[in-house]
Each structure stands twice: as C-alpha cells, then as structure tokens.
Coordinates of C-alpha atoms in Angstrom, one line a residue:
X888 CA 104.8 106.4 76.7
X889 CA 108.3 105.1 78.0
X890 CA 109.4 106.4 81.3
X891 CA 106.8 107.8 82.5
X892 CA 107.1 108.3 86.4
X893 CA 104.8 109.7 89.2
X894 CA 106.4 113.1 88.9
X895 CA 104.5 113.2 85.2
X896 CA 101.4 112.5 86.4
X897 CA 101.8 114.6 89.5
X898 CA 102.9 117.7 87.2
X899 CA 100.0 117.1 84.7
X900 CA 97.7 116.8 87.3
X901 CA 98.5 119.9 89.6
X902 CA 99.2 118.0 92.5
X903 CA 102.6 116.4 94.8
X904 CA 103.7 113.3 94.0
X905 CA 102.9 111.9 97.6
X906 CA 98.6 112.8 96.8
X907 CA 99.8 111.1 93.6
X908 CA 101.2 107.8 95.3
X909 CA 98.1 108.2 97.9
X910 CA 95.4 107.8 95.0
X911 CA 97.1 105.6 93.6
X912 CA 98.0 103.0 96.7
X913 CA 94.3 103.8 98.0
X914 CA 96.1 104.5 101.3
X915 CA 93.4 105.5 104.1
X916 CA 92.8 108.1 106.1
X917 CA 94.1 110.4 104.1
X918 CA 91.7 114.0 102.9
X919 CA 91.9 113.9 99.3
X920 CA 89.2 115.1 97.6
X921 CA 86.9 112.8 95.1
X922 CA 87.7 115.4 92.2
X923 CA 91.4 115.5 93.0
X924 CA 91.6 111.6 92.8
X925 CA 89.5 111.7 89.8
X926 CA 91.8 113.9 88.1
X927 CA 94.9 111.8 88.6
X928 CA 93.2 108.5 88.0
X929 CA 92.4 109.9 84.6
X930 CA 96.1 111.2 83.8
X931 CA 97.7 108.4 85.2
X932 CA 95.3 106.5 82.6
X933 CA 96.1 108.7 80.1
X934 CA 100.0 109.2 80.1
X935 CA 99.8 105.2 80.8
X936 CA 101.4 105.0 84.5
X937 CA 100.7 102.3 87.1
X938 CA 103.1 102.0 90.7
X939 CA 105.7 99.9 90.5
X940 CA 104.9 97.0 92.7
X941 CA 108.9 96.3 93.4
X942 CA 108.5 100.3 95.0
X943 CA 105.6 99.7 97.0
X944 CA 107.2 96.5 98.3
X945 CA 110.8 98.4 99.1
X946 CA 108.4 101.5 101.2
X947 CA 105.7 98.7 102.7
X948 CA 107.8 95.9 103.1
X949 CA 105.6 93.8 101.1
X950 CA 104.0 93.3 97.8
X951 CA 100.3 93.0 97.7
X952 CA 101.2 90.0 95.8
X953 CA 100.3 86.2 96.3
X954 CA 102.2 83.6 94.7
X955 CA 100.1 80.8 93.6
X956 CA 103.1 77.7 93.3
X957 CA 101.7 75.0 91.1
X958 CA 103.6 70.9 90.3
X959 CA 104.2 70.4 87.2
X960 CA 100.7 69.8 86.2
X961 CA 99.3 70.0 83.0
X962 CA 96.8 73.7 83.1
X963 CA 93.6 72.4 81.6
X964 CA 90.5 74.3 81.6
X965 CA 89.9 73.5 85.1
X966 CA 92.9 75.1 86.2
X967 CA 92.6 78.5 84.4
X968 CA 89.1 78.6 86.0
X969 CA 90.4 78.0 89.0
X970 CA 93.0 80.2 88.8
X971 CA 90.9 82.9 86.8
X972 CA 88.3 82.7 89.8
X973 CA 91.1 83.4 92.9
X974 CA 92.2 86.5 90.9
X975 CA 89.2 87.5 90.5
X976 CA 88.4 87.1 94.1
X977 CA 91.5 88.2 95.7
X978 CA 91.5 91.5 93.2
X979 CA 88.7 93.2 94.9
X980 CA 91.1 93.3 98.1
X981 CA 93.9 94.9 96.3
X982 CA 95.7 91.7 96.2
X983 CA 97.3 90.4 92.8
X984 CA 97.9 87.0 91.5
X985 CA 101.3 85.7 90.3
X986 CA 101.5 82.0 89.2
X987 CA 104.7 79.9 89.0
X988 CA 104.0 76.6 87.4
X989 CA 105.8 74.2 86.6
X990 CA 110.0 72.6 87.3
X991 CA 111.9 75.0 89.4
X992 CA 115.4 74.3 88.3
X993 CA 116.7 76.9 91.2
X994 CA 115.5 76.9 94.8
X995 CA 112.5 78.6 96.1
X996 CA 113.5 80.9 98.1
X997 CA 114.8 82.6 94.8
X998 CA 111.5 83.1 93.8
X999 CA 110.0 84.5 97.1
X1000 CA 113.0 86.6 97.3
X1001 CA 112.4 88.1 94.5
X1002 CA 108.9 89.2 93.9
X1003 CA 108.4 90.4 97.9
X1004 CA 105.2 88.4 98.2
X1005 CA 102.9 88.6 100.8
X1006 CA 101.4 84.9 100.9
X1007 CA 102.2 82.1 99.2
X1008 CA 100.1 79.3 98.8
X1009 CA 101.1 75.9 97.4
X1010 CA 99.1 73.7 95.5
X1011 CA 102.0 70.5 96.2
X1012 CA 103.4 70.2 100.0
X1013 CA 106.7 72.5 100.5
X1014 CA 110.1 70.7 102.3
X1015 CA 110.2 72.1 105.5
X1016 CA 112.9 74.1 104.9
X1017 CA 111.2 76.0 102.7
X1018 CA 108.3 76.2 105.0
X1019 CA 110.0 77.4 108.2
X1020 CA 112.4 80.0 105.4
X1021 CA 108.9 81.3 104.4
X1022 CA 107.7 82.2 107.9
X1023 CA 111.1 83.1 109.1
X1024 CA 110.4 85.6 106.7
X1025 CA 107.1 86.5 107.5
X1026 CA 105.6 85.3 104.6
X1027 CA 102.5 84.2 105.0
X1028 CA 102.1 80.3 103.0
X1029 CA 98.1 79.8 102.7
X1030 CA 95.2 77.7 102.0
X1031 CA 96.5 74.5 100.7
X1032 CA 98.3 71.7 100.5
X1033 CA 101.7 74.0 100.8
X1034 CA 101.3 74.0 104.3
X1035 CA 100.8 71.2 105.3
X1036 CA 103.1 67.7 106.0
X1037 CA 102.0 64.8 104.2
X1038 CA 103.3 61.5 104.7
X1039 CA 104.3 60.0 102.1
X1040 CA 103.2 58.2 100.0
X1041 CA 100.1 60.5 100.5
X1042 CA 96.8 59.5 101.3
X1043 CA 94.1 59.4 98.3
X1044 CA 92.6 62.9 97.8
X1045 CA 88.8 62.4 98.8
X1046 CA 87.9 64.6 95.9
X1047 CA 89.6 62.4 93.7
X1048 CA 87.9 59.2 95.1
X1049 CA 84.3 60.4 94.8
X1050 CA 85.3 61.4 91.1
X1051 CA 85.8 57.7 90.2
X1052 CA 83.1 55.9 93.0
X1053 CA 80.8 58.7 90.6
X1054 CA 81.5 57.6 87.4
X1055 CA 81.7 54.0 88.1
X1056 CA 78.1 53.7 90.0
X1057 CA 76.4 55.9 86.9
X1058 CA 77.8 53.1 84.8
X1059 CA 76.5 50.5 86.5
X1060 CA 72.9 52.1 87.1
X1061 CA 72.6 52.3 83.5
X1062 CA 73.3 48.0 83.2
X1063 CA 77.3 47.9 82.6
X1064 CA 78.3 44.8 85.2
X1065 CA 82.0 45.4 83.6
X1066 CA 83.9 48.6 83.6
X1067 CA 86.7 49.6 81.6
X1068 CA 89.4 52.6 82.9
X1069 CA 90.6 54.8 80.1
X1070 CA 93.9 55.4 81.9
X1071 CA 95.7 58.7 80.6
X1072 CA 98.9 58.5 78.9
X1073 CA 100.8 62.3 80.1
X1074 CA 103.2 60.9 83.1
X1075 CA 102.2 64.6 85.0
X1076 CA 99.0 63.5 85.8
X1077 CA 99.3 60.2 87.4
X1078 CA 98.6 61.1 91.0
X1079 CA 95.0 62.4 90.1
X1080 CA 94.5 58.9 88.1
X1081 CA 95.7 56.4 90.7
X1082 CA 93.0 57.9 92.9
X1083 CA 90.2 58.0 90.5
X1084 CA 90.9 54.3 89.7
X1085 CA 90.8 53.7 93.4
X1086 CA 87.4 54.9 93.6
X1087 CA 86.1 53.4 90.7
X1088 CA 87.6 49.9 92.5
X1089 CA 86.2 50.8 95.3
X1090 CA 83.3 51.2 94.0
X1091 CA 83.5 48.2 91.7
X1092 CA 84.0 46.2 95.0
X1093 CA 80.9 47.6 97.4
X1094 CA 78.8 46.6 94.0
X1095 CA 79.8 43.1 93.6
X1096 CA 81.6 43.8 90.1
X1097 CA 84.8 42.6 89.0
X1098 CA 87.6 44.5 88.9
X1099 CA 88.1 47.5 86.3
X1100 CA 90.0 47.0 83.4
X1101 CA 92.8 49.4 83.0
X1102 CA 94.3 49.9 79.5
X1103 CA 95.7 53.2 78.7
X1104 CA 94.3 55.5 76.2
X1105 CA 96.5 58.2 74.1
X1106 CA 94.1 61.2 72.5
X1107 CA 94.6 60.0 68.8
X1108 CA 92.0 57.7 66.9
X1109 CA 94.1 55.0 66.6
X1110 CA 96.1 54.6 70.6
X1111 CA 92.5 54.9 71.5
X1112 CA 90.4 52.1 69.1
X1113 CA 93.2 49.4 70.2
X1114 CA 91.8 50.0 73.9
X1115 CA 88.6 49.6 72.4
X1116 CA 89.2 46.3 71.2
X1117 CA 90.9 45.4 74.3
X1118 CA 88.2 46.2 76.2
X1119 CA 85.3 44.4 74.2
X1120 CA 87.8 41.5 74.4
X1121 CA 87.3 41.4 77.7
X1122 CA 82.9 42.3 77.9
X1123 CA 83.6 45.7 79.3
X1124 CA 80.4 47.2 78.4
X1125 CA 80.9 50.6 80.3
X1126 CA 84.6 52.9 80.9
X1127 CA 85.7 55.7 83.1
X1128 CA 87.6 58.1 81.1
X1129 CA 90.1 59.8 83.6
X1130 CA 88.7 63.0 82.0
X1131 CA 86.8 64.7 79.1
X1132 CA 90.0 64.5 76.7
X1133 CA 90.3 61.1 77.4
X1134 CA 87.1 60.2 76.9
X1135 CA 86.9 61.8 73.7
X1136 CA 89.4 59.9 72.2
X1137 CA 87.4 56.8 73.6
X1138 CA 85.0 58.0 71.5
X1139 CA 86.7 58.6 68.0
X1140 CA 87.9 54.9 68.8
X1141 CA 84.5 53.6 69.5
X1142 CA 84.0 54.8 65.8
X1143 CA 87.1 53.9 64.3
X1144 CA 86.2 50.5 65.2
X1145 CA 81.7 50.6 63.8
X1146 CA 80.4 50.8 66.9
X1147 CA 78.2 52.8 68.7
X1148 CA 78.1 54.4 72.3
X1149 CA 76.3 53.6 74.4
X1150 CA 74.8 50.7 72.7
X1151 CA 78.0 48.8 72.5
X1152 CA 80.4 50.6 75.3
X1153 CA 79.2 53.5 77.5
X1154 CA 81.8 56.7 78.1
X1155 CA 81.7 58.8 81.2
X1156 CA 84.4 61.6 81.7
X1157 CA 85.4 64.2 83.8
X1158 CA 85.2 68.2 83.7
X1159 CA 82.8 68.9 81.7
X1160 CA 84.7 70.8 78.9
X1161 CA 82.8 73.1 76.7
X1162 CA 83.7 70.1 73.2
X1163 CA 81.8 67.5 75.9
X1164 CA 78.6 68.8 74.8
X1165 CA 79.3 68.6 71.0
X1166 CA 80.8 65.4 70.9
X1167 CA 79.3 62.6 69.1
X1168 CA 77.2 61.3 71.1
X1169 CA 77.4 64.4 73.5
X1170 CA 79.5 63.0 76.8
X1171 CA 78.4 62.6 79.7
X1172 CA 80.6 63.6 82.3
X1173 CA 81.1 64.4 86.1
X1174 CA 81.6 68.2 86.8
X1175 CA 83.1 70.3 89.7
X1176 CA 82.2 73.1 91.2
X1177 CA 85.5 74.9 90.5
X1178 CA 83.9 78.9 91.0
X1179 CA 83.3 77.6 94.9
X1180 CA 86.4 75.5 95.0
X1181 CA 88.1 78.8 93.9
X1182 CA 85.5 81.4 96.1
X1183 CA 86.4 79.4 99.2
X1184 CA 90.4 78.9 98.5
X1185 CA 89.7 82.8 98.5
X1186 CA 88.4 83.7 101.6
X1187 CA 90.9 81.2 103.4
X1188 CA 93.1 83.3 101.7
X1189 CA 91.3 86.7 103.0
X1190 CA 90.8 84.9 106.9
X1191 CA 94.4 83.9 107.0
X1192 CA 95.4 87.5 105.8
X1193 CA 93.1 89.4 108.3
X1194 CA 94.5 87.2 110.9
X1195 CA 90.4 86.1 111.6
X1196 CA 89.5 83.2 114.0
X1197 CA 85.9 82.8 111.4
X1198 CA 87.9 80.8 109.0
X1199 CA 84.8 79.3 106.0
X1200 CA 83.3 76.3 106.0
X1201 CA 84.3 73.6 103.2
X1202 CA 81.9 73.7 100.6
X1203 CA 82.3 69.8 100.1
X1204 CA 83.2 68.3 97.0
X1205 CA 80.9 70.4 94.9
X1206 CA 80.4 67.3 92.8
X1207 CA 77.8 66.2 89.9
X1208 CA 76.8 64.1 87.1
X1209 CA 76.2 66.2 83.6
X1210 CA 73.9 63.0 82.4
X1211 CA 74.1 62.8 78.2
X1212 CA 73.9 60.2 75.7
X1213 CA 77.3 58.9 75.8
X1214 CA 76.5 56.7 79.3

C-alpha cells in the first residue's frame, strides 16, 4: 500500500506515533509492554510500513548504514559471499550494508553525503582528501585498505602470494617440472593476477624450477586450446590458473586438443566455485575461507564503532587445497 506512514501504524495499533517510533527503531530505555511491541510490529508488517532510514538520519545525525566502496572489480562468487556474510554479521547489530560498486563518475563526497553512513569500508585506498573529509564529517572509516596509506605501487598482497605458492608447490609435488600460469584476460583482475603469479614465480625459484610460462586464457575453448598448444611446445606439464573460471577454460582447451588431465597436463584453480566439483575431471583448487574473513571484517567494524580497545586477532589467510582429479 502506497503512502503508509507511522501515523497509520499508530492509528491501527491504538498507540502514539512516538510509541511506534520507539518500537520500530529499537529504542532502548523506554518501558513498552511486549504485547504493545508485538501489536505495533504486526500492524507495521500488515500495512507494509518500514521506518525511513533518511528520517532516522535527520533525527540522529547518522544512519544505520555501513557503506562498502568496491573498486571496479568483477564481483564473482567470492566477493558475493564476502558481502553476504558481512551483511549477515552486521545485521545482528541493527546495521545495514550498502554497496557501491564500479567506477565513480562523481566525487565520493556526493555519495556519502547522500546516504549519511555511520561508517565506510573501503576495499581500496581512499585519497588523502576523501579520507580527511569523511573524518571531518564524523564518519568512521573502518576495517580495510580504505584507511591505509599505500605506497605507489602498492606492495603485493601476502594472501595472493600464498595462493600462487600453494598452487605451484602442489603441482611440483605431483611431478610437474615446468609450470605454466593461466593469466585472465579481464584487465580489472590484473593486480590480483600479478600477485598470484609472483607467488608462483617465487615458489618455482625456491624449488629450483624454471620460470613459469605465462599465457593469457580467454573463457572459451578455442582460445584456451591455443594456450595449451603453446604450453605443450614448451614442455609444461602443470598449470596454475588465475581462478576456477580460467582453470575450467584450460580443461576445455585440453579436451579440444585431445589431451588428458592430469595425464598430459595437471591444472589447479582458485576459489572452489560450485562448478569446480562438477568439471571433467573435477578441478583441484585453492579454497579461501571467505566466511572467516567476513566475520573478522565485521568484528573490526563493530570494535571500531564501539571504540573497543580489544581488536580481533587476524584469522590468517585461511587457504586450503581442495584436491580433486585434475591436479
């Protein structure tokens, strides 16, 4: 029903608008019977009314929103899981996650001024100007790289390095003496791919193996078959793929060339997407404990909002190898 207001809920419930506001915004320190609370909530649900976040922001000076700023990254299963888990964790404290994803065509200040967030989480560093303006406005900048001043260029991510190293060591342990690296063709992934490749390169150097052979692999069988032929010419017998999507393309390229996996070439992906277990052959991959990372990030946010001195301990990279038939 359009145009429903708190006055409608109050009239239907037989209580004041103030009582409706107290009940639906979770106001503490007010004596309201459970029967009244139940009646107000049921009436609000029946009428389709929800308290306005904008109105709450006007009254309190801040909203219950936590604004997540994502760069122009592809949002795949891993990021979707992270955001879902983060939203679930914060919802227990009455906080709502709002995600801004992609390139910003307007200043960041236009965004946070429009929604009046209680906190901002950045998944990439903010400019000094943006960081100063948010802090001057009383917005807490929390939990991730958004509040860190990174050198240019930024140092490699330890987690991404560890992913590449884990792939390389597993392939070498299975007998591969020369490795290939399947590079993604999406330019938005280059920073992650660079760090994972560096992890593979470092592991190869430590193991006394030659430098890995890098080829770009598009997500189609003919392009992947071209990369497979090039690797075969260079005696590559194990491929570390940027992620599971790229690894699945490599498997398709092997089939197109009439080659077997793992007999002719072993393949290891990253992310353990649902399709990995259904591949032919099932894909060996590096899984990331996204749920653990999301709980840690949520705990950081809540600790900062509570001005708590007890910050949660980092959970580690949470990486594990899921061994299947491809590798």
